[in-house]
């Protein structure tokens, strides 16, 4: 039979594939195997109304298991009572409900056994409840006085929970309860104090057992309350818990259960109950209470709920308290269950069993249902583990682990089947499979074998196994062929073999063409009343033509084949024609094609469009000088609601024929009160708008003329502009034509100097600006501009303050001083210039500085000025990025919008020493088995007088583990090499060298190498960065008579492939004379030129590739062996401004991997100014140029030899 792998079929195949994985260890029943309990009963109640009770126990195994039972730990014979009906080939039995069955109550356990072992079920408890009844008794009446406390006891009979207790009268009406009268958790009725109204003779307690379908009633009780001669006021007294319990008591609750704490008090007046948690916080802000605050309830108890709770009963006479010490315990829960399985002969077995609980559970191991005797058991056994080595067939057994504490017992079983059988192929031979191109095919080969079988698949006549990425053999033997192609058709064979034997089956696979659909046009948009033709073009495999089906759906509902909608919608197999499109035709249309192997669909969204009709019947009403009401009738919206209506107007005085928007009204409103301007001849029209678009405008309304009036407003946006110091140009926005309100519009401009008692200067102008010359420099003026026409003036204008033209400041800041913060950062202070010397709006201050000489060598430098801008009126700022150990000159000037003022006198300051930069290189000159000779270069910048070097080293390996860091202090500042002794042979080390000044030590240069083994050769690394243009590169510090591997790599190549590699040996000193004069030989010169030309060509190619954006992956190795002094770019930038430039190395793994952050300066970033290259934003934050320059230096300093010549140990 051919298996069809359609989309649905593939989903089913995947589902069974996952199931087969989950059941991979399930043994076929044809193979001998241990018993396994497959079904069992749990706690069961024998209700009196049931006819019988079934205790289930089912098991599988080979041979067929036999069943035995125990009851309460003792053997139980199913034939001991005729009411027990056992089942054939099963452990299940039925107890018939006849006669007295109380003797069946107990805890049962089922054992399923065969020749290989015994499986054991969990305990099954059978509860035989008795019918609950209240005893027949005569209850004496209670005679009490007004104010006394009373308890009416219920004492309900025992029964199957849950138990519900109700207090009612003889008419089955509930006894009212409140703070004074309430029922306890046990069902007793408590009166904190009685009243005469409590007297009655029918207090009845009802106990309901829902699972037993039973309600029982206690004999009625009589309570007589007589009037007292005096008021018995008294402080509260706790009735629950009773005084005999003391001031505190302990409560144990199961984790996940419900905690109920109860306090009931008597007293007069009626006490009020409150709860607090003495230790810790309540689980909720407002704890849940019941029974009028007398019961504290906590659901889903956790360990956090453990602690001491206190209830307080209080009234005006006093208080009473009780504390509950709550302990949370829990039954056993598994941490690790023993996992059985199929084992082959000779393998080892380890079973783990761990459980938690409170109290801590005890663990007991059993073998085939019996406790394991450690004296005779050949394996090792402990509380949490059993192990067996060299398993044999006789070791097959069922191991059980039981965890028990006082709250319960849990059982876990592990079947250990030791088998030695040839592979069994469970999939039938000769199966036929089919799928479509592009889908995955799954050819099944379900195998069971012990030892595990080696599974391989072959195709057609080939004996080579399928192994390309196109094929994948799953753990259960299924062959998955991904993204199938036509050439995947053919015959396949599945081969399974182990040490016992081998088997094979065949399978045939046919590949069909996938079904394809295209619906045209794609997502059409059609206007109402137009027609639309949808065509579904399908391609499918000819072998599938008999199963090919095509249908159409609209919004998920299938369209009938016959024409619908009065003949408008016509379906003709692959076409769908809709004529006279209606709005309801809009929707999602799907063409659905299916075959026996696949199904596909294509969809289009049909959108029906139309705009509203224009409004009609425009009417004017409520005519006023400044307003009129316009009403209209809305046109048809065509099922797309009108979003808004746009009211437009046209006037024939200023811009005749031009329609302008006047107002918009939302939604479906059809009237609007229009605000109008004087001196305008209006006519109106309306445009409706919906989601599709705007309608055509309505016909114009009748004209409506408004009378002229004085201006309603004055010009806005009054401002003063000036390009010269003694000039003032006043400008404003002119009024719009409809704002003129009448003929003869002019502007009345008034101005006067502010703060000077003088008359207003006035001038009438028709344009919208006025220039005034010969005014003082930067003086405030009060300015007013008022609109005027032939009918009068506009409202009183507001006064605007403007300033006459600015000039540059004519004074320099004084009192300039410099406070040195650290080697690269100073703080500058100055006294600002007087406000009258600014002669404009003060924009801020500029600090200029330039380096004059280096304190290290005393050389004078050509002055290169830098500046920072500090916006606003301030008197200090921070200057970062200075060179350490240098002399600088600094000046300060003020500036306004007009320009810069004069500079202050230069101030001279010096920066202190800083830490040196990274040494130029660190190289390994010579390795011995326990020593190494290192050489290094001077730092690029000393930033002070060198005091020496710190040499550090540590053991590393190819993992992330690193050894402790050892330090060597090189006090000789002229030393550029050092021999380290006492190293371990055949060990990889990482070395660090840091230059130091009196200020501290700088960043380390690093190198790695491998010490010699006994009698071996050293492995070290010497690397240089080579620029593309030179034709040779000298390599220094090589040892005579030593073999070296020379590699040339490009930084672009991620895989570090070398473009040149050779092994050379340096000349020994004794043989130097042999090679003298070789450079003068012609053949040697020719060879060198050829090598240089080839190297230049390769370097040119690499340089071109590098410029295309190649990246070199060096981060992984740096992360693997982190530099102890490694810091982020941020640390390198801001570290220079810290209070201390010294950054000590910590020899712990955590400090090596973590970032070492510099101590930040105490000054805020606001203290930093704005540089000439955009170094800082106006808010003082660092940006591009400054950090960019630092990053460039960082790149140079971190370009270690690791990137060029990786060491492979």
Coordinates of C-alpha atoms in Angstrom, one line a residue, residues 135-507:
X135 CA -26.5 9.8 69.0
X136 CA -30.0 9.9 70.5
X137 CA -29.7 12.0 73.6
X138 CA -31.7 14.3 75.9
X139 CA -30.2 17.8 75.9
X140 CA -31.0 19.8 79.0
X141 CA -32.1 23.4 78.5
X142 CA -29.5 26.1 79.2
X143 CA -30.6 28.9 81.5
X144 CA -28.3 32.0 81.4
X145 CA -28.5 35.7 82.2
X146 CA -28.3 38.6 79.9
X147 CA -24.6 39.2 79.0
X148 CA -23.3 35.7 79.8
X149 CA -21.3 33.8 77.2
X150 CA -22.7 30.5 75.9
X151 CA -21.4 27.6 73.8
X152 CA -23.9 25.3 72.0
X153 CA -21.9 22.1 71.1
X154 CA -22.6 20.3 67.8
X155 CA -20.1 17.3 68.1
X156 CA -20.9 16.1 64.5
X157 CA -20.4 12.4 63.7
X158 CA -17.4 11.1 61.7
X159 CA -17.8 10.7 58.0
X160 CA -16.0 11.2 54.6
X161 CA -15.0 14.8 54.2
X162 CA -16.0 17.4 53.2
X163 CA -18.2 18.2 56.2
X164 CA -20.6 21.2 56.1
X165 CA -22.3 22.2 59.4
X166 CA -25.3 24.5 59.5
X167 CA -27.2 26.0 62.5
X168 CA -30.9 26.4 61.8
X169 CA -34.2 26.4 63.6
X170 CA -37.0 23.9 63.3
X171 CA -38.3 25.8 60.2
X172 CA -34.9 25.3 58.5
X173 CA -34.1 29.0 58.7
X174 CA -30.4 29.8 59.4
X175 CA -29.5 31.2 62.8
X176 CA -28.2 34.8 62.1
X177 CA -24.5 35.1 62.8
X178 CA -22.3 38.2 63.4
X179 CA -19.4 39.3 65.6
X180 CA -21.4 38.4 68.7
X181 CA -22.8 35.0 67.5
X182 CA -20.6 32.8 65.3
X183 CA -19.8 29.1 64.5
X184 CA -16.4 27.6 65.1
X185 CA -14.5 25.5 62.6
X186 CA -15.6 22.4 64.6
X187 CA -19.2 23.4 64.3
X188 CA -20.0 24.7 67.8
X189 CA -22.1 27.9 68.1
X190 CA -20.5 30.6 70.3
X191 CA -22.2 33.6 71.9
X192 CA -19.8 36.3 73.1
X193 CA -22.6 37.6 75.2
X194 CA -26.3 36.6 75.1
X195 CA -29.3 38.8 74.7
X196 CA -32.9 38.1 75.6
X197 CA -33.7 37.8 71.9
X198 CA -31.4 34.7 71.8
X199 CA -34.0 32.7 73.8
X200 CA -35.4 29.9 71.7
X201 CA -36.1 26.2 71.9
X202 CA -35.1 25.0 68.5
X203 CA -31.3 25.5 68.0
X204 CA -30.6 22.6 65.6
X205 CA -27.2 21.5 64.3
X206 CA -27.2 19.9 60.8
X207 CA -24.2 18.0 59.5
X208 CA -24.0 17.4 55.7
X209 CA -21.7 14.9 54.0
X210 CA -22.0 15.6 50.2
X211 CA -20.0 12.5 49.1
X212 CA -22.2 10.3 51.1
X213 CA -25.3 12.2 50.0
X214 CA -26.3 12.4 53.7
X215 CA -27.5 15.2 56.0
X216 CA -28.1 14.4 59.7
X217 CA -29.7 16.5 62.4
X218 CA -28.9 16.8 66.1
X219 CA -31.7 17.0 68.6
X220 CA -32.9 20.6 69.1
X221 CA -31.4 22.6 72.0
X222 CA -33.1 25.1 74.2
X223 CA -31.6 28.4 75.4
X224 CA -33.3 30.6 77.9
X225 CA -32.0 34.1 78.6
X226 CA -33.2 36.0 81.6
X227 CA -32.8 39.6 82.4
X228 CA -29.9 40.4 84.8
X229 CA -30.0 43.0 87.6
X230 CA -26.7 44.6 86.6
X231 CA -24.6 45.0 83.4
X232 CA -21.9 42.3 83.2
X233 CA -19.3 44.3 81.3
X234 CA -15.9 42.5 81.2
X235 CA -12.8 42.4 79.2
X236 CA -12.4 39.7 76.4
X237 CA -11.5 36.2 77.2
X238 CA -10.5 33.7 74.5
X239 CA -12.7 30.6 74.2
X240 CA -10.7 29.3 71.1
X241 CA -7.9 28.6 71.8
X242 CA -9.0 27.9 75.4
X243 CA -7.1 29.4 78.3
X244 CA -5.7 25.9 79.1
X245 CA -3.7 26.1 75.9
X246 CA -1.6 28.9 77.3
X247 CA -0.6 32.1 75.5
X248 CA 0.7 30.3 72.5
X249 CA 0.3 27.1 70.5
X250 CA 1.9 25.3 67.6
X251 CA 0.1 24.6 64.2
X252 CA 1.5 22.4 61.4
X253 CA 0.2 22.9 57.9
X254 CA 1.0 21.0 54.6
X255 CA 2.7 23.1 51.9
X256 CA 0.2 23.9 49.2
X257 CA -2.7 23.4 51.6
X258 CA -4.9 25.9 53.4
X259 CA -4.0 27.4 56.7
X260 CA -6.9 28.2 59.0
X261 CA -6.2 29.9 62.4
X262 CA -9.2 30.5 64.6
X263 CA -9.8 32.8 67.6
X264 CA -13.2 33.2 69.3
X265 CA -13.6 35.4 72.3
X266 CA -16.4 36.2 74.8
X267 CA -16.9 39.5 76.6
X268 CA -19.1 42.5 76.9
X269 CA -19.2 44.7 74.9
X270 CA -18.7 42.2 72.0
X271 CA -14.9 41.9 71.3
X272 CA -13.4 42.7 68.0
X273 CA -10.8 40.3 66.5
X274 CA -7.6 41.4 64.6
X275 CA -4.6 39.5 63.2
X276 CA -0.9 40.3 62.8
X277 CA 2.1 38.3 61.8
X278 CA 4.8 38.8 64.5
X279 CA 7.7 37.4 62.5
X280 CA 7.9 38.7 58.9
X281 CA 5.1 40.2 56.8
X282 CA 1.6 39.0 56.1
X283 CA 1.4 37.2 52.7
X284 CA -1.0 40.0 51.6
X285 CA -1.4 43.6 52.7
X286 CA -5.0 42.8 53.8
X287 CA -5.0 39.1 55.0
X288 CA -8.1 37.2 54.1
X289 CA -10.3 36.6 57.1
X290 CA -13.6 34.7 57.5
X291 CA -16.3 34.3 60.1
X292 CA -16.4 38.0 61.0
X293 CA -12.6 38.2 61.4
X294 CA -12.3 35.2 63.7
X295 CA -10.6 32.9 61.2
X296 CA -7.4 33.8 59.3
X297 CA -7.2 32.0 56.0
X298 CA -4.1 31.5 53.8
X299 CA -4.5 29.5 50.6
X300 CA -1.7 27.7 48.8
X301 CA 0.6 27.8 51.8
X302 CA 4.4 28.2 51.1
X303 CA 7.5 28.2 53.2
X304 CA 7.2 32.0 53.4
X305 CA 4.0 31.6 55.4
X306 CA 5.9 30.0 58.3
X307 CA 6.2 32.1 61.4
X308 CA 4.3 33.4 64.4
X309 CA 0.8 34.9 64.0
X310 CA -1.1 36.7 66.8
X311 CA -4.8 37.3 67.2
X312 CA -6.1 40.0 69.5
X313 CA -9.6 40.3 70.9
X314 CA -10.3 43.8 72.2
X315 CA -13.2 45.8 73.6
X316 CA -13.2 49.0 75.7
X317 CA -12.6 46.9 78.8
X318 CA -9.3 45.3 77.7
X319 CA -7.6 42.8 75.4
X320 CA -6.7 39.2 75.1
X321 CA -4.1 37.7 72.9
X322 CA -2.8 34.3 71.6
X323 CA 0.1 33.4 69.4
X324 CA 0.2 30.6 66.8
X325 CA 3.6 29.2 65.8
X326 CA 3.0 27.9 62.3
X327 CA 5.2 25.2 60.8
X328 CA 5.0 24.4 57.1
X329 CA 5.7 20.8 56.2
X330 CA 5.3 18.8 53.0
X331 CA 4.9 15.2 51.8
X332 CA 7.7 13.6 49.8
X333 CA 8.4 14.9 46.3
X334 CA 10.8 13.5 43.8
X335 CA 14.0 15.2 42.9
X336 CA 15.3 12.3 40.9
X337 CA 13.4 9.1 40.0
X338 CA 15.3 6.0 39.1
X339 CA 15.2 5.6 35.3
X340 CA 15.1 2.0 33.9
X341 CA 15.7 0.9 30.4
X342 CA 17.1 -1.7 28.2
X343 CA 20.8 -2.7 28.8
X344 CA 23.1 -4.9 26.9
X345 CA 25.3 -7.5 28.5
X346 CA 28.5 -6.2 30.0
X347 CA 27.3 -2.6 30.5
X348 CA 27.0 -0.8 33.8
X349 CA 23.9 0.4 35.7
X350 CA 23.4 3.4 38.0
X351 CA 20.0 4.2 39.5
X352 CA 19.4 7.4 41.4
X353 CA 16.6 8.1 43.8
X354 CA 16.3 11.5 45.6
X355 CA 13.3 13.0 47.3
X356 CA 12.6 16.1 49.4
X357 CA 10.0 16.7 52.1
X358 CA 9.5 18.0 55.6
X359 CA 10.3 16.0 57.6
X360 CA 13.0 14.7 55.4
X361 CA 11.7 11.4 53.8
X362 CA 13.4 8.1 54.3
X363 CA 14.4 6.2 51.2
X364 CA 13.9 2.4 50.8
X365 CA 15.1 0.4 47.8
X366 CA 13.2 -2.8 46.8
X367 CA 14.1 -5.5 44.3
X368 CA 11.1 -7.2 42.6
X369 CA 8.9 -5.8 45.4
X370 CA 11.1 -7.1 48.3
X371 CA 13.5 -5.1 50.4
X372 CA 17.1 -5.5 49.1
X373 CA 19.5 -7.4 51.4
X374 CA 22.8 -5.6 51.1
X375 CA 24.6 -8.8 52.1
X376 CA 23.4 -10.8 49.2
X377 CA 23.0 -8.0 46.6
X378 CA 26.0 -8.1 44.3
X379 CA 25.9 -4.4 43.4
X380 CA 26.5 -1.3 45.5
X381 CA 23.6 0.2 47.4
X382 CA 23.3 3.5 49.2
X383 CA 20.4 5.7 50.3
X384 CA 20.2 7.5 47.0
X385 CA 22.0 5.2 44.6
X386 CA 22.2 1.7 43.3
X387 CA 25.0 0.6 40.9
X388 CA 25.8 -2.7 39.1
X389 CA 28.7 -3.4 36.9
X390 CA 29.1 -5.9 34.1
X391 CA 25.4 -6.6 33.7
X392 CA 24.3 -10.1 32.8
X393 CA 21.0 -11.5 31.7
X394 CA 20.2 -12.7 35.2
X395 CA 20.4 -9.1 36.4
X396 CA 17.0 -8.2 34.8
X397 CA 14.8 -7.0 37.6
X398 CA 12.3 -4.4 38.7
X399 CA 13.8 -1.9 41.2
X400 CA 11.5 0.1 43.4
X401 CA 12.3 3.2 45.4
X402 CA 9.9 4.4 48.1
X403 CA 10.2 7.7 49.8
X404 CA 8.2 8.1 53.1
X405 CA 7.6 10.7 55.8
X406 CA 4.6 11.2 58.1
X407 CA 2.7 12.9 55.4
X408 CA 2.8 10.2 52.8
X409 CA 4.7 7.7 50.6
X410 CA 5.6 7.9 46.9
X411 CA 6.8 5.0 44.8
X412 CA 9.0 5.0 41.6
X413 CA 9.8 1.8 39.7
X414 CA 12.6 1.2 37.2
X415 CA 12.6 -1.9 34.9
X416 CA 16.1 -3.0 34.2
X417 CA 15.9 -5.4 31.2
X418 CA 19.3 -6.9 30.3
X419 CA 18.8 -8.3 26.7
X420 CA 21.1 -9.8 24.1
X421 CA 19.1 -10.1 20.9
X422 CA 19.6 -9.4 17.2
X423 CA 17.8 -6.3 15.7
X424 CA 14.0 -6.6 15.3
X425 CA 12.7 -4.3 12.5
X426 CA 9.1 -3.5 13.5
X427 CA 8.3 -1.7 10.2
X428 CA 6.8 -4.0 7.5
X429 CA 9.0 -4.7 4.5
X430 CA 8.3 -3.3 1.1
X431 CA 6.4 -0.2 2.2
X432 CA 5.6 2.3 -0.6
X433 CA 5.9 6.1 0.2
X434 CA 5.1 9.2 -1.9
X435 CA 5.5 12.9 -1.3
X436 CA 5.7 16.0 -3.4
X437 CA 8.7 18.1 -4.5
X438 CA 10.0 20.4 -1.7
X439 CA 8.3 18.5 1.1
X440 CA 10.2 16.2 3.5
X441 CA 9.8 12.4 3.2
X442 CA 10.0 10.1 6.2
X443 CA 10.8 6.4 5.5
X444 CA 10.3 4.4 8.7
X445 CA 12.5 1.7 10.1
X446 CA 11.5 1.2 13.7
X447 CA 14.1 -1.0 15.3
X448 CA 14.5 -2.7 18.6
X449 CA 17.9 -4.2 19.5
X450 CA 20.2 -4.9 22.4
X451 CA 23.0 -4.1 22.1
X452 CA 22.0 -1.0 20.2
X453 CA 21.9 -1.5 16.4
X454 CA 23.9 0.4 13.9
X455 CA 21.3 1.7 11.3
X456 CA 22.2 2.8 7.8
X457 CA 20.2 3.4 4.7
X458 CA 21.2 2.7 1.1
X459 CA 19.5 3.7 -2.2
X460 CA 18.9 1.6 -5.2
X461 CA 21.8 -0.7 -5.9
X462 CA 24.4 1.3 -4.0
X463 CA 26.0 -0.2 -0.9
X464 CA 27.3 3.1 0.3
X465 CA 25.2 4.6 3.2
X466 CA 23.4 7.8 2.6
X467 CA 25.3 10.5 4.5
X468 CA 24.9 13.9 3.0
X469 CA 23.2 16.8 4.6
X470 CA 20.2 16.0 2.4
X471 CA 19.5 12.9 4.4
X472 CA 19.1 12.5 8.2
X473 CA 18.7 9.2 10.0
X474 CA 16.8 9.8 13.3
X475 CA 17.5 8.0 16.5
X476 CA 14.6 5.6 15.9
X477 CA 15.9 4.6 12.4
X478 CA 13.6 6.8 10.4
X479 CA 15.2 8.2 7.2
X480 CA 14.3 11.9 6.7
X481 CA 14.9 13.3 3.2
X482 CA 14.7 17.1 3.4
X483 CA 13.5 19.3 0.6
X484 CA 12.9 16.4 -1.8
X485 CA 13.7 16.5 -5.5
X486 CA 12.6 14.3 -8.4
X487 CA 15.9 12.4 -8.3
X488 CA 15.1 11.2 -4.7
X489 CA 12.6 8.7 -6.2
X490 CA 13.8 5.1 -6.0
X491 CA 14.2 2.0 -3.8
X492 CA 15.7 2.4 -0.3
X493 CA 17.0 -0.3 2.1
X494 CA 17.3 0.0 5.8
X495 CA 20.1 -2.1 7.4
X496 CA 20.3 -2.7 11.2
X497 CA 23.1 -4.7 12.7
X498 CA 24.6 -5.4 16.1
X499 CA 27.0 -8.0 17.6
X500 CA 24.2 -10.6 17.7
X501 CA 22.9 -10.3 14.1
X502 CA 21.5 -8.1 11.4
X503 CA 18.3 -7.4 9.5
X504 CA 17.1 -5.4 6.5
X505 CA 13.9 -4.1 4.9
X506 CA 13.2 -2.2 1.7
X507 CA 11.0 0.8 1.0

